[in-house]
Amino acid sequence: MGKIISVANQKGGVGKTTTAINLAASIALSGKKVLLIDIDPQGNASSGLGVDCDSRGVYELLMGEATKKEVICSTEIETLKIIPSRVDLTGAEIELVSREDRETVLKTALNGVREEFEFVVIDCPPSLGLLTLNALAVSTSVLIPMQCEYYALQGLSHLLKTLKLIKKSINPDLKVEGILLTMFDNRTLLATQVKDQVQKYFSDFLLKTVIPRNVRLSEAPSHGKPIMLYTSRSRGADSYVELAKEIISRSKTDELTPLSGSPV
Protein backbone atom coordinates (compact mmCIF):
# COMPACT_ATOMS: atom_id res chain seq x y z
CA MET A 1 0.00 0.00 0.00
CA GLY A 2 1.30 3.40 -0.96
CA LYS A 3 1.59 6.45 1.25
CA ILE A 4 -0.25 9.75 0.74
CA ILE A 5 1.57 12.81 2.08
CA SER A 6 -0.04 16.26 2.16
CA VAL A 7 2.43 19.15 2.17
CA ALA A 8 0.51 21.72 4.19
CA ASN A 9 0.84 24.92 6.17
CA GLN A 10 -1.73 27.69 6.43
CA LYS A 11 1.06 30.26 6.12
CA GLY A 12 2.20 31.17 2.62
CA GLY A 13 5.79 31.52 1.45
CA VAL A 14 7.21 28.67 3.52
CA GLY A 15 8.29 26.44 0.64
CA LYS A 16 5.28 24.11 0.29
CA THR A 17 5.30 23.92 -3.50
CA THR A 18 9.08 23.78 -3.74
CA THR A 19 9.02 20.91 -1.26
CA ALA A 20 6.14 19.08 -2.96
CA ILE A 21 7.78 19.24 -6.40
CA ASN A 22 11.28 18.31 -5.32
CA LEU A 23 10.31 15.66 -2.80
CA ALA A 24 8.09 13.95 -5.38
CA ALA A 25 10.80 14.19 -8.04
CA SER A 26 13.54 12.93 -5.73
CA ILE A 27 11.49 9.91 -4.66
CA ALA A 28 10.58 9.20 -8.29
CA LEU A 29 14.22 9.37 -9.37
CA SER A 30 14.99 6.70 -6.79
CA GLY A 31 12.85 4.37 -8.90
CA LYS A 32 9.54 4.52 -7.05
CA LYS A 33 6.18 5.30 -8.67
CA VAL A 34 5.02 8.72 -7.50
CA LEU A 35 1.93 10.84 -8.11
CA LEU A 36 1.98 14.58 -7.39
CA ILE A 37 -1.42 16.21 -6.93
CA ASP A 38 -1.59 19.99 -7.30
CA ILE A 39 -4.64 21.05 -5.29
CA ASP A 40 -3.58 24.72 -5.09
CA PRO A 41 -5.57 26.97 -7.50
CA GLN A 42 -2.38 28.90 -8.23
CA GLY A 43 -1.13 25.82 -10.09
CA ASN A 44 2.51 26.42 -9.23
CA ALA A 45 3.35 22.75 -8.79
CA SER A 46 1.99 22.11 -12.30
CA SER A 47 3.94 24.93 -13.95
CA GLY A 48 6.99 24.06 -11.85
CA LEU A 49 7.06 20.67 -13.58
CA GLY A 50 6.43 22.16 -17.01
CA VAL A 51 2.92 20.69 -17.26
CA ASP A 52 0.31 22.33 -19.49
CA CYS A 53 -2.21 23.78 -17.05
CA ASP A 54 -4.93 23.93 -19.74
CA SER A 55 -5.38 20.18 -19.47
CA ARG A 56 -8.06 18.65 -17.28
CA GLY A 57 -7.04 18.24 -13.67
CA VAL A 58 -8.10 18.42 -10.03
CA TYR A 59 -11.15 20.59 -10.68
CA GLU A 60 -12.71 18.10 -13.10
CA LEU A 61 -11.83 15.26 -10.72
CA LEU A 62 -13.56 16.95 -7.76
CA MET A 63 -16.61 17.88 -9.83
CA GLY A 64 -17.01 14.34 -11.15
CA GLU A 65 -16.38 15.47 -14.72
CA ALA A 66 -13.37 13.21 -15.19
CA THR A 67 -11.92 10.06 -13.66
CA LYS A 68 -8.59 9.73 -11.93
CA LYS A 69 -7.13 7.98 -14.96
CA GLU A 70 -8.28 10.78 -17.28
CA VAL A 71 -6.58 13.59 -15.33
CA ILE A 72 -3.18 12.00 -14.62
CA CYS A 73 -0.45 13.55 -16.80
CA SER A 74 3.11 12.46 -17.53
CA THR A 75 6.19 14.49 -16.61
CA GLU A 76 9.81 14.56 -17.73
CA ILE A 77 10.53 11.88 -15.12
CA GLU A 78 9.11 8.53 -16.22
CA THR A 79 8.10 7.38 -12.73
CA LEU A 80 6.53 10.73 -11.76
CA LYS A 81 2.95 11.57 -12.75
CA ILE A 82 0.88 14.62 -11.86
CA ILE A 83 -2.75 15.64 -11.54
CA PRO A 84 -2.48 19.34 -12.49
CA SER A 85 -4.38 22.38 -11.29
CA ARG A 86 -5.46 25.65 -12.81
CA VAL A 87 -7.17 28.82 -11.63
CA ASP A 88 -10.76 27.51 -12.00
CA LEU A 89 -10.08 25.31 -8.98
CA THR A 90 -10.79 28.47 -6.94
CA GLY A 91 -14.48 27.92 -7.58
CA ALA A 92 -14.39 24.35 -6.33
CA GLU A 93 -14.65 25.36 -2.68
CA ILE A 94 -17.84 27.31 -3.38
CA GLU A 95 -19.31 24.42 -5.37
CA LEU A 96 -18.38 21.86 -2.73
CA VAL A 97 -19.67 23.72 0.31
CA SER A 98 -23.29 22.59 -0.11
CA ARG A 99 -22.39 18.89 -0.44
CA GLU A 100 -22.75 16.58 2.54
CA ASP A 101 -19.53 14.78 1.58
CA ARG A 102 -17.64 18.02 0.96
CA GLU A 103 -14.55 17.04 3.00
CA THR A 104 -14.17 13.58 1.40
CA VAL A 105 -14.82 14.19 -2.31
CA LEU A 106 -11.12 13.83 -3.16
CA LYS A 107 -10.84 10.66 -1.08
CA THR A 108 -13.66 9.08 -3.06
CA ALA A 109 -12.22 10.23 -6.40
CA LEU A 110 -8.78 8.81 -5.56
CA ASN A 111 -10.09 5.39 -4.58
CA GLY A 112 -7.42 2.78 -5.36
CA VAL A 113 -4.57 5.28 -5.81
CA ARG A 114 -2.48 3.67 -3.03
CA GLU A 115 -2.42 0.43 -5.01
CA GLU A 116 -1.15 2.22 -8.12
CA PHE A 117 1.52 4.49 -6.62
CA GLU A 118 4.09 3.97 -3.87
CA PHE A 119 3.94 7.64 -2.89
CA VAL A 120 1.33 10.34 -3.48
CA VAL A 121 2.36 13.91 -2.64
CA ILE A 122 -0.33 16.61 -2.42
CA ASP A 123 0.60 20.29 -2.70
CA CYS A 124 -1.98 22.16 -0.61
CA PRO A 125 -2.98 25.84 -0.84
CA PRO A 126 -1.86 28.24 1.94
CA SER A 127 -5.12 27.97 3.87
CA LEU A 128 -7.17 25.47 5.83
CA GLY A 129 -10.20 25.65 3.57
CA LEU A 130 -12.13 22.84 1.87
CA LEU A 131 -9.39 22.02 -0.63
CA THR A 132 -6.84 21.45 2.12
CA LEU A 133 -9.40 19.53 4.20
CA ASN A 134 -10.01 17.23 1.23
CA ALA A 135 -6.27 16.62 0.96
CA LEU A 136 -5.92 15.89 4.67
CA ALA A 137 -8.96 13.60 4.65
CA VAL A 138 -7.29 11.24 2.16
CA SER A 139 -3.75 11.50 3.53
CA THR A 140 -1.85 9.05 5.66
CA SER A 141 0.41 11.86 6.90
CA VAL A 142 1.11 15.58 6.68
CA LEU A 143 4.49 17.19 6.03
CA ILE A 144 4.79 20.71 7.44
CA PRO A 145 7.36 23.00 5.78
CA MET A 146 8.32 25.84 8.08
CA GLN A 147 10.47 28.87 7.36
CA CYS A 148 12.80 29.79 10.20
CA GLU A 149 11.16 33.04 11.24
CA TYR A 150 9.19 34.25 14.26
CA TYR A 151 5.68 34.32 12.74
CA ALA A 152 6.09 30.83 11.31
CA LEU A 153 6.86 29.53 14.78
CA GLN A 154 3.71 31.21 16.12
CA GLY A 155 1.55 29.52 13.49
CA LEU A 156 2.96 26.05 14.12
CA SER A 157 1.08 25.48 17.38
CA HIS A 158 -2.17 26.62 15.76
CA LEU A 159 -1.64 24.26 12.82
CA LEU A 160 -0.99 21.25 15.05
CA LYS A 161 -4.15 22.01 17.04
CA THR A 162 -6.11 22.16 13.79
CA LEU A 163 -4.64 18.85 12.63
CA LYS A 164 -5.76 17.26 15.89
CA LEU A 165 -9.33 18.41 15.20
CA ILE A 166 -9.14 17.02 11.66
CA LYS A 167 -7.88 13.71 13.04
CA LYS A 168 -10.77 13.60 15.49
CA SER A 169 -13.53 14.53 13.06
CA ILE A 170 -12.43 13.55 9.53
CA ASN A 171 -9.37 11.30 9.37
CA PRO A 172 -8.57 9.24 12.49
CA ASP A 173 -5.51 7.70 10.80
CA LEU A 174 -3.76 11.02 10.08
CA LYS A 175 -0.19 11.32 11.40
CA VAL A 176 2.57 13.89 11.18
CA GLU A 177 5.25 13.03 8.65
CA GLY A 178 7.38 15.74 10.17
CA ILE A 179 8.22 19.42 10.43
CA LEU A 180 10.65 20.45 7.69
CA LEU A 181 12.77 23.56 8.23
CA THR A 182 13.06 25.43 4.93
CA MET A 183 15.02 28.44 3.61
CA PHE A 184 17.42 27.97 6.51
CA ASP A 185 20.34 30.40 6.70
CA ASN A 186 22.76 29.48 9.46
CA ARG A 187 24.41 32.90 9.15
CA THR A 188 21.44 34.56 10.84
CA LEU A 189 20.84 34.43 14.57
CA LEU A 190 17.05 34.33 14.15
CA ALA A 191 17.13 31.16 12.02
CA THR A 192 19.26 29.41 14.61
CA GLN A 193 17.03 30.57 17.46
CA VAL A 194 13.86 29.38 15.70
CA LYS A 195 15.47 26.03 14.96
CA ASP A 196 16.39 25.67 18.64
CA GLN A 197 12.83 26.52 19.70
CA VAL A 198 11.32 23.95 17.33
CA GLN A 199 13.82 21.38 18.59
CA LYS A 200 12.89 22.20 22.18
CA TYR A 201 9.10 22.11 21.87
CA PHE A 202 8.44 19.92 18.80
CA SER A 203 11.41 17.55 18.75
CA ASP A 204 9.16 14.51 18.16
CA PHE A 205 8.07 16.01 14.84
CA LEU A 206 11.27 17.65 13.57
CA LEU A 207 12.89 16.01 10.55
CA LYS A 208 16.67 15.61 10.40
CA THR A 209 16.90 17.14 6.92
CA VAL A 210 17.04 20.93 6.73
CA ILE A 211 16.49 22.76 3.43
CA PRO A 212 18.96 25.65 3.02
CA ARG A 213 18.25 28.97 1.37
CA ASN A 214 19.47 28.35 -2.18
CA VAL A 215 19.30 30.47 -5.34
CA ARG A 216 19.08 27.42 -7.63
CA LEU A 217 15.90 26.27 -5.86
CA SER A 218 14.30 29.63 -6.67
CA GLU A 219 15.40 29.48 -10.32
CA ALA A 220 14.26 25.94 -11.14
CA PRO A 221 10.45 26.56 -11.34
CA SER A 222 10.87 29.22 -14.05
CA HIS A 223 12.44 26.49 -16.21
CA GLY A 224 9.61 24.03 -15.46
CA LYS A 225 11.97 21.57 -13.83
CA PRO A 226 12.59 20.12 -10.36
CA ILE A 227 15.96 21.06 -8.91
CA MET A 228 17.48 17.64 -9.70
CA LEU A 229 16.90 18.13 -13.44
CA TYR A 230 17.72 21.84 -13.45
CA THR A 231 21.02 21.47 -11.61
CA SER A 232 21.82 18.31 -9.73
CA ARG A 233 24.99 19.80 -8.30
CA SER A 234 23.65 22.26 -5.76
CA ARG A 235 22.96 22.39 -2.05
CA GLY A 236 19.25 22.57 -2.82
CA ALA A 237 19.31 19.37 -4.87
CA ASP A 238 21.39 17.56 -2.25
CA SER A 239 19.01 18.55 0.54
CA TYR A 240 15.91 17.26 -1.25
CA VAL A 241 17.64 14.00 -2.12
CA GLU A 242 18.39 13.63 1.59
CA LEU A 243 14.77 14.45 2.44
CA ALA A 244 13.56 11.78 0.01
CA LYS A 245 15.86 9.22 1.61
CA GLU A 246 14.58 10.17 5.07
CA ILE A 247 10.91 9.93 4.01
CA ILE A 248 11.46 6.57 2.29
CA SER A 249 13.31 5.24 5.33
CA ARG A 250 10.52 6.38 7.68
CA SER A 251 7.96 4.69 5.43
CA LYS A 252 9.73 1.36 5.75
CA THR A 253 9.71 1.54 9.54
CA ASP A 254 6.43 3.47 9.90
CA GLU A 255 8.40 5.94 12.01
CA LEU A 256 5.70 8.58 12.30
CA THR A 257 4.61 10.62 15.28
CA PRO A 258 0.89 10.47 16.17
CA LEU A 259 -0.79 13.82 16.65
CA SER A 260 -1.56 12.85 20.23
CA GLY A 261 2.17 13.29 20.87
CA SER A 262 1.95 17.02 20.24
CA PRO A 263 2.66 19.25 23.24
CA VAL A 264 -0.16 21.62 22.21
mmCIF file of C-alpha atoms in Angstrom:
data_model
loop_
_atom_site.group_PDB
_atom_site.id
_atom_site.type_symbol
_atom_site.label_atom_id
_atom_site.label_comp_id
_atom_site.label_asym_id
_atom_site.label_seq_id
_atom_site.Cartn_x
_atom_site.Cartn_y
_atom_site.Cartn_z
ATOM 1 C CA MET A 1 0.000 0.000 0.000
ATOM 2 C CA GLY A 2 1.302 3.405 -0.959
ATOM 3 C CA LYS A 3 1.592 6.446 1.247
ATOM 4 C CA ILE A 4 -0.254 9.746 0.744
ATOM 5 C CA ILE A 5 1.569 12.809 2.081
ATOM 6 C CA SER A 6 -0.038 16.257 2.158
ATOM 7 C CA VAL A 7 2.428 19.148 2.168
ATOM 8 C CA ALA A 8 0.512 21.716 4.192
ATOM 9 C CA ASN A 9 0.841 24.916 6.170
ATOM 10 C CA GLN A 10 -1.733 27.689 6.432
ATOM 11 C CA LYS A 11 1.060 30.257 6.118
ATOM 12 C CA GLY A 12 2.198 31.173 2.616
ATOM 13 C CA GLY A 13 5.786 31.519 1.449
ATOM 14 C CA VAL A 14 7.205 28.671 3.515
ATOM 15 C CA GLY A 15 8.290 26.443 0.637
ATOM 16 C CA LYS A 16 5.281 24.113 0.288
ATOM 17 C CA THR A 17 5.296 23.923 -3.502
ATOM 18 C CA THR A 18 9.081 23.777 -3.743
ATOM 19 C CA THR A 19 9.015 20.910 -1.261
ATOM 20 C CA ALA A 20 6.139 19.076 -2.960
ATOM 21 C CA ILE A 21 7.783 19.236 -6.397
ATOM 22 C CA ASN A 22 11.285 18.314 -5.320
ATOM 23 C CA LEU A 23 10.311 15.662 -2.796
ATOM 24 C CA ALA A 24 8.091 13.952 -5.375
ATOM 25 C CA ALA A 25 10.799 14.186 -8.043
ATOM 26 C CA SER A 26 13.544 12.930 -5.732
ATOM 27 C CA ILE A 27 11.492 9.908 -4.658
ATOM 28 C CA ALA A 28 10.578 9.195 -8.293
ATOM 29 C CA LEU A 29 14.220 9.374 -9.375
ATOM 30 C CA SER A 30 14.991 6.697 -6.787
ATOM 31 C CA GLY A 31 12.852 4.371 -8.904
ATOM 32 C CA LYS A 32 9.538 4.523 -7.050
ATOM 33 C CA LYS A 33 6.182 5.304 -8.673
ATOM 34 C CA VAL A 34 5.024 8.723 -7.496
ATOM 35 C CA LEU A 35 1.928 10.840 -8.111
ATOM 36 C CA LEU A 36 1.982 14.582 -7.394
ATOM 37 C CA ILE A 37 -1.417 16.212 -6.926
ATOM 38 C CA ASP A 38 -1.595 19.986 -7.303
ATOM 39 C CA ILE A 39 -4.639 21.054 -5.289
ATOM 40 C CA ASP A 40 -3.584 24.717 -5.091
ATOM 41 C CA PRO A 41 -5.571 26.969 -7.497
ATOM 42 C CA GLN A 42 -2.375 28.902 -8.227
ATOM 43 C CA GLY A 43 -1.129 25.818 -10.088
ATOM 44 C CA ASN A 44 2.509 26.419 -9.229
ATOM 45 C CA ALA A 45 3.352 22.747 -8.792
ATOM 46 C CA SER A 46 1.992 22.111 -12.301
ATOM 47 C CA SER A 47 3.938 24.930 -13.954
ATOM 48 C CA GLY A 48 6.985 24.058 -11.851
ATOM 49 C CA LEU A 49 7.064 20.675 -13.577
ATOM 50 C CA GLY A 50 6.434 22.160 -17.005
ATOM 51 C CA VAL A 51 2.918 20.686 -17.264
ATOM 52 C CA ASP A 52 0.310 22.329 -19.487
ATOM 53 C CA CYS A 53 -2.210 23.776 -17.048
ATOM 54 C CA ASP A 54 -4.928 23.928 -19.742
ATOM 55 C CA SER A 55 -5.376 20.175 -19.474
ATOM 56 C CA ARG A 56 -8.057 18.645 -17.278
ATOM 57 C CA GLY A 57 -7.043 18.239 -13.666
ATOM 58 C CA VAL A 58 -8.102 18.415 -10.026
ATOM 59 C CA TYR A 59 -11.152 20.594 -10.678
ATOM 60 C CA GLU A 60 -12.713 18.099 -13.099
ATOM 61 C CA LEU A 61 -11.825 15.258 -10.719
ATOM 62 C CA LEU A 62 -13.561 16.945 -7.763
ATOM 63 C CA MET A 63 -16.609 17.885 -9.834
ATOM 64 C CA GLY A 64 -17.012 14.336 -11.151
ATOM 65 C CA GLU A 65 -16.383 15.475 -14.718
ATOM 66 C CA ALA A 66 -13.371 13.206 -15.186
ATOM 67 C CA THR A 67 -11.924 10.059 -13.655
ATOM 68 C CA LYS A 68 -8.587 9.732 -11.926
ATOM 69 C CA LYS A 69 -7.133 7.984 -14.963
ATOM 70 C CA GLU A 70 -8.279 10.781 -17.283
ATOM 71 C CA VAL A 71 -6.576 13.593 -15.332
ATOM 72 C CA ILE A 72 -3.178 11.998 -14.619
ATOM 73 C CA CYS A 73 -0.452 13.552 -16.796
ATOM 74 C CA SER A 74 3.109 12.463 -17.532
ATOM 75 C CA THR A 75 6.191 14.489 -16.615
ATOM 76 C CA GLU A 76 9.808 14.564 -17.725
ATOM 77 C CA ILE A 77 10.528 11.879 -15.123
ATOM 78 C CA GLU A 78 9.113 8.527 -16.221
ATOM 79 C CA THR A 79 8.101 7.378 -12.731
ATOM 80 C CA LEU A 80 6.531 10.725 -11.758
ATOM 81 C CA LYS A 81 2.950 11.567 -12.746
ATOM 82 C CA ILE A 82 0.884 14.624 -11.864
ATOM 83 C CA ILE A 83 -2.752 15.641 -11.540
ATOM 84 C CA PRO A 84 -2.480 19.343 -12.488
ATOM 85 C CA SER A 85 -4.380 22.377 -11.291
ATOM 86 C CA ARG A 86 -5.461 25.648 -12.807
ATOM 87 C CA VAL A 87 -7.174 28.816 -11.631
ATOM 88 C CA ASP A 88 -10.762 27.514 -12.001
ATOM 89 C CA LEU A 89 -10.078 25.311 -8.981
ATOM 90 C CA THR A 90 -10.788 28.466 -6.939
ATOM 91 C CA GLY A 91 -14.482 27.919 -7.582
ATOM 92 C CA ALA A 92 -14.389 24.348 -6.327
ATOM 93 C CA GLU A 93 -14.649 25.362 -2.675
ATOM 94 C CA ILE A 94 -17.845 27.311 -3.384
ATOM 95 C CA GLU A 95 -19.309 24.417 -5.373
ATOM 96 C CA LEU A 96 -18.379 21.858 -2.730
ATOM 97 C CA VAL A 97 -19.675 23.717 0.310
ATOM 98 C CA SER A 98 -23.294 22.587 -0.111
ATOM 99 C CA ARG A 99 -22.391 18.892 -0.443
ATOM 100 C CA GLU A 100 -22.754 16.577 2.536
ATOM 101 C CA ASP A 101 -19.534 14.775 1.585
ATOM 102 C CA ARG A 102 -17.640 18.023 0.958
ATOM 103 C CA GLU A 103 -14.551 17.039 2.995
ATOM 104 C CA THR A 104 -14.173 13.582 1.402
ATOM 105 C CA VAL A 105 -14.817 14.189 -2.311
ATOM 106 C CA LEU A 106 -11.118 13.832 -3.159
ATOM 107 C CA LYS A 107 -10.841 10.661 -1.080
ATOM 108 C CA THR A 108 -13.658 9.077 -3.059
ATOM 109 C CA ALA A 109 -12.221 10.232 -6.396
ATOM 110 C CA LEU A 110 -8.779 8.807 -5.562
ATOM 111 C CA ASN A 111 -10.090 5.390 -4.578
ATOM 112 C CA GLY A 112 -7.421 2.780 -5.360
ATOM 113 C CA VAL A 113 -4.566 5.275 -5.806
ATOM 114 C CA ARG A 114 -2.479 3.669 -3.030
ATOM 115 C CA GLU A 115 -2.423 0.425 -5.008
ATOM 116 C CA GLU A 116 -1.155 2.222 -8.123
ATOM 117 C CA PHE A 117 1.524 4.492 -6.618
ATOM 118 C CA GLU A 118 4.092 3.970 -3.873
ATOM 119 C CA PHE A 119 3.936 7.641 -2.892
ATOM 120 C CA VAL A 120 1.327 10.338 -3.482
ATOM 121 C CA VAL A 121 2.362 13.909 -2.642
ATOM 122 C CA ILE A 122 -0.330 16.609 -2.422
ATOM 123 C CA ASP A 123 0.600 20.285 -2.705
ATOM 124 C CA CYS A 124 -1.984 22.158 -0.614
ATOM 125 C CA PRO A 125 -2.981 25.845 -0.844
ATOM 126 C CA PRO A 126 -1.855 28.242 1.940
ATOM 127 C CA SER A 127 -5.117 27.973 3.869
ATOM 128 C CA LEU A 128 -7.166 25.466 5.833
ATOM 129 C CA GLY A 129 -10.204 25.645 3.572
ATOM 130 C CA LEU A 130 -12.133 22.836 1.874
ATOM 131 C CA LEU A 131 -9.392 22.018 -0.626
ATOM 132 C CA THR A 132 -6.840 21.454 2.124
ATOM 133 C CA LEU A 133 -9.402 19.533 4.203
ATOM 134 C CA ASN A 134 -10.011 17.232 1.232
ATOM 135 C CA ALA A 135 -6.272 16.619 0.957
ATOM 136 C CA LEU A 136 -5.918 15.886 4.674
ATOM 137 C CA ALA A 137 -8.957 13.598 4.650
ATOM 138 C CA VAL A 138 -7.295 11.242 2.155
ATOM 139 C CA SER A 139 -3.753 11.505 3.529
ATOM 140 C CA THR A 140 -1.854 9.054 5.663
ATOM 141 C CA SER A 141 0.412 11.859 6.900
ATOM 142 C CA VAL A 142 1.114 15.575 6.679
ATOM 143 C CA LEU A 143 4.487 17.187 6.027
ATOM 144 C CA ILE A 144 4.788 20.712 7.442
ATOM 145 C CA PRO A 145 7.360 23.002 5.783
ATOM 146 C CA MET A 146 8.319 25.843 8.080
ATOM 147 C CA GLN A 147 10.466 28.870 7.364
ATOM 148 C CA CYS A 148 12.802 29.789 10.196
ATOM 149 C CA GLU A 149 11.161 33.037 11.237
ATOM 150 C CA TYR A 150 9.191 34.255 14.256
ATOM 151 C CA TYR A 151 5.678 34.323 12.744
ATOM 152 C CA ALA A 152 6.090 30.832 11.308
ATOM 153 C CA LEU A 153 6.861 29.533 14.785
ATOM 154 C CA GLN A 154 3.715 31.208 16.118
ATOM 155 C CA GLY A 155 1.554 29.521 13.488
ATOM 156 C CA LEU A 156 2.964 26.049 14.116
ATOM 157 C CA SER A 157 1.082 25.475 17.384
ATOM 158 C CA HIS A 158 -2.165 26.617 15.761
ATOM 159 C CA LEU A 159 -1.644 24.265 12.820
ATOM 160 C CA LEU A 160 -0.990 21.254 15.046
ATOM 161 C CA LYS A 161 -4.149 22.008 17.044
ATOM 162 C CA THR A 162 -6.112 22.159 13.790
ATOM 163 C CA LEU A 163 -4.636 18.851 12.628
ATOM 164 C CA LYS A 164 -5.763 17.261 15.894
ATOM 165 C CA LEU A 165 -9.330 18.415 15.202
ATOM 166 C CA ILE A 166 -9.139 17.019 11.659
ATOM 167 C CA LYS A 167 -7.878 13.710 13.036
ATOM 168 C CA LYS A 168 -10.766 13.604 15.490
ATOM 169 C CA SER A 169 -13.529 14.527 13.063
ATOM 170 C CA ILE A 170 -12.430 13.555 9.527
ATOM 171 C CA ASN A 171 -9.366 11.299 9.369
ATOM 172 C CA PRO A 172 -8.568 9.238 12.495
ATOM 173 C CA ASP A 173 -5.509 7.702 10.803
ATOM 174 C CA LEU A 174 -3.763 11.017 10.085
ATOM 175 C CA LYS A 175 -0.193 11.321 11.399
ATOM 176 C CA VAL A 176 2.568 13.893 11.183
ATOM 177 C CA GLU A 177 5.246 13.031 8.646
ATOM 178 C CA GLY A 178 7.383 15.743 10.169
ATOM 179 C CA ILE A 179 8.215 19.421 10.427
ATOM 180 C CA LEU A 180 10.655 20.453 7.692
ATOM 181 C CA LEU A 181 12.766 23.565 8.231
ATOM 182 C CA THR A 182 13.065 25.434 4.930
ATOM 183 C CA MET A 183 15.023 28.435 3.615
ATOM 184 C CA PHE A 184 17.420 27.967 6.512
ATOM 185 C CA ASP A 185 20.344 30.405 6.697
ATOM 186 C CA ASN A 186 22.760 29.484 9.461
ATOM 187 C CA ARG A 187 24.414 32.903 9.146
ATOM 188 C CA THR A 188 21.440 34.560 10.844
ATOM 189 C CA LEU A 189 20.843 34.433 14.574
ATOM 190 C CA LEU A 190 17.047 34.332 14.146
ATOM 191 C CA ALA A 191 17.135 31.163 12.024
ATOM 192 C CA THR A 192 19.264 29.408 14.609
ATOM 193 C CA GLN A 193 17.027 30.568 17.459
ATOM 194 C CA VAL A 194 13.856 29.383 15.704
ATOM 195 C CA LYS A 195 15.471 26.028 14.959
ATOM 196 C CA ASP A 196 16.394 25.672 18.639
ATOM 197 C CA GLN A 197 12.825 26.524 19.702
ATOM 198 C CA VAL A 198 11.316 23.950 17.332
ATOM 199 C CA GLN A 199 13.817 21.381 18.587
ATOM 200 C CA LYS A 200 12.892 22.203 22.180
ATOM 201 C CA TYR A 201 9.105 22.105 21.873
ATOM 202 C CA PHE A 202 8.441 19.915 18.804
ATOM 203 C CA SER A 203 11.408 17.548 18.752
ATOM 204 C CA ASP A 204 9.159 14.514 18.160
ATOM 205 C CA PHE A 205 8.072 16.007 14.843
ATOM 206 C CA LEU A 206 11.274 17.647 13.574
ATOM 207 C CA LEU A 207 12.893 16.008 10.551
ATOM 208 C CA LYS A 208 16.668 15.612 10.397
ATOM 209 C CA THR A 209 16.895 17.136 6.918
ATOM 210 C CA VAL A 210 17.045 20.927 6.731
ATOM 211 C CA ILE A 211 16.488 22.760 3.425
ATOM 212 C CA PRO A 212 18.956 25.650 3.017
ATOM 213 C CA ARG A 213 18.250 28.969 1.369
ATOM 214 C CA ASN A 214 19.465 28.353 -2.175
ATOM 215 C CA VAL A 215 19.296 30.467 -5.342
ATOM 216 C CA ARG A 216 19.075 27.423 -7.628
ATOM 217 C CA LEU A 217 15.903 26.265 -5.856
ATOM 218 C CA SER A 218 14.305 29.627 -6.671
ATOM 219 C CA GLU A 219 15.396 29.483 -10.318
ATOM 220 C CA ALA A 220 14.256 25.937 -11.144
ATOM 221 C CA PRO A 221 10.449 26.563 -11.344
ATOM 222 C CA SER A 222 10.870 29.220 -14.053
ATOM 223 C CA HIS A 223 12.442 26.491 -16.206
ATOM 224 C CA GLY A 224 9.614 24.031 -15.464
ATOM 225 C CA LYS A 225 11.970 21.567 -13.828
ATOM 226 C CA PRO A 226 12.588 20.118 -10.359
ATOM 227 C CA ILE A 227 15.960 21.062 -8.911
ATOM 228 C CA MET A 228 17.477 17.643 -9.696
ATOM 229 C CA LEU A 229 16.896 18.134 -13.438
ATOM 230 C CA TYR A 230 17.717 21.838 -13.446
ATOM 231 C CA THR A 231 21.021 21.472 -11.609
ATOM 232 C CA SER A 232 21.820 18.307 -9.727
ATOM 233 C CA ARG A 233 24.990 19.800 -8.296
ATOM 234 C CA SER A 234 23.649 22.258 -5.758
ATOM 235 C CA ARG A 235 22.959 22.385 -2.051
ATOM 236 C CA GLY A 236 19.252 22.574 -2.821
ATOM 237 C CA ALA A 237 19.313 19.369 -4.865
ATOM 238 C CA ASP A 238 21.389 17.558 -2.254
ATOM 239 C CA SER A 239 19.009 18.551 0.537
ATOM 240 C CA TYR A 240 15.906 17.257 -1.252
ATOM 241 C CA VAL A 241 17.642 13.997 -2.120
ATOM 242 C CA GLU A 242 18.395 13.630 1.592
ATOM 243 C CA LEU A 243 14.771 14.446 2.439
ATOM 244 C CA ALA A 244 13.558 11.778 0.012
ATOM 245 C CA LYS A 245 15.858 9.218 1.611
ATOM 246 C CA GLU A 246 14.580 10.169 5.065
ATOM 247 C CA ILE A 247 10.912 9.928 4.010
ATOM 248 C CA ILE A 248 11.458 6.568 2.287
ATOM 249 C CA SER A 249 13.307 5.244 5.332
ATOM 250 C CA ARG A 250 10.518 6.383 7.677
ATOM 251 C CA SER A 251 7.963 4.691 5.427
ATOM 252 C CA LYS A 252 9.725 1.362 5.745
ATOM 253 C CA THR A 253 9.714 1.538 9.541
ATOM 254 C CA ASP A 254 6.434 3.472 9.896
ATOM 255 C CA GLU A 255 8.395 5.939 12.014
ATOM 256 C CA LEU A 256 5.696 8.580 12.296
ATOM 257 C CA THR A 257 4.607 10.622 15.280
ATOM 258 C CA PRO A 258 0.892 10.467 16.175
ATOM 259 C CA LEU A 259 -0.789 13.824 16.648
ATOM 260 C CA SER A 260 -1.557 12.848 20.231
ATOM 261 C CA GLY A 261 2.171 13.291 20.874
ATOM 262 C CA SER A 262 1.951 17.018 20.235
ATOM 263 C CA PRO A 263 2.662 19.249 23.240
ATOM 264 C CA VAL A 264 -0.160 21.621 22.206
#
